[in-house]
Coordinates of C-alpha atoms in Angstrom, one line a residue:
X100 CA 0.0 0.0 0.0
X101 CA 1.6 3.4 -1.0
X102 CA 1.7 5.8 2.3
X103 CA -0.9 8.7 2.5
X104 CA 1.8 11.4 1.8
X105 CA 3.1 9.0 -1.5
X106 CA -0.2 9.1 -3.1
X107 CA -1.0 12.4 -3.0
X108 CA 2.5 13.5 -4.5
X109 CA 1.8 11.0 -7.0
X110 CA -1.7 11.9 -7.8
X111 CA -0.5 15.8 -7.8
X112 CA 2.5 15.2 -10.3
X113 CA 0.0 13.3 -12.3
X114 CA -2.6 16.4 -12.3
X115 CA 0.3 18.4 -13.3
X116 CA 1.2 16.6 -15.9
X117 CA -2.0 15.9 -17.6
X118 CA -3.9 18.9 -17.1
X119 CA -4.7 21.8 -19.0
X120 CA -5.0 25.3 -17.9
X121 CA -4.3 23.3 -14.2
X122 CA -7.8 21.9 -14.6
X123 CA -9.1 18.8 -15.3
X124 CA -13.0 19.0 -16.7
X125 CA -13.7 22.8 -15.0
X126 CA -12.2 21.3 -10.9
X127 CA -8.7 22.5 -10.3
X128 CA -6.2 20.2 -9.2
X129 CA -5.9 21.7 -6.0
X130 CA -9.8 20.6 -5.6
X131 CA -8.7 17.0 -7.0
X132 CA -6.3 16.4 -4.4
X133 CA -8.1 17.8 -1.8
X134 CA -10.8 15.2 -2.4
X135 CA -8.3 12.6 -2.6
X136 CA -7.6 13.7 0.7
X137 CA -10.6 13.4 2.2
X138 CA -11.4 9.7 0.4
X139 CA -8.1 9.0 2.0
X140 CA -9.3 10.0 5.4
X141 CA -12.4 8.6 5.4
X142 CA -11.4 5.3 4.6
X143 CA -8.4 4.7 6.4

């Protein structure tokens, strides 16, 4: 399993890569990761 920290630096470096305009279909990737944040909370 890939530590909390780990997969949010992935996920962001992903967004960054990948997005346009640092958006991905109109949500920001700072709203991405901070849903991945909270999925990652709430489960664990």
């Amino acid at each position: 399993m890939i530590p909390r920290h780990g997969a949010i630096a992935a996920l962001q470096k992903f967004l960054s890569k990948h997005a346009d305009n640092r958006r991905i279909h109109g949500m920001t990737i700072d709203t991405i990761t901070r849903l991945a944040r909270l999925v990652l909370d709430t489960n664990c």
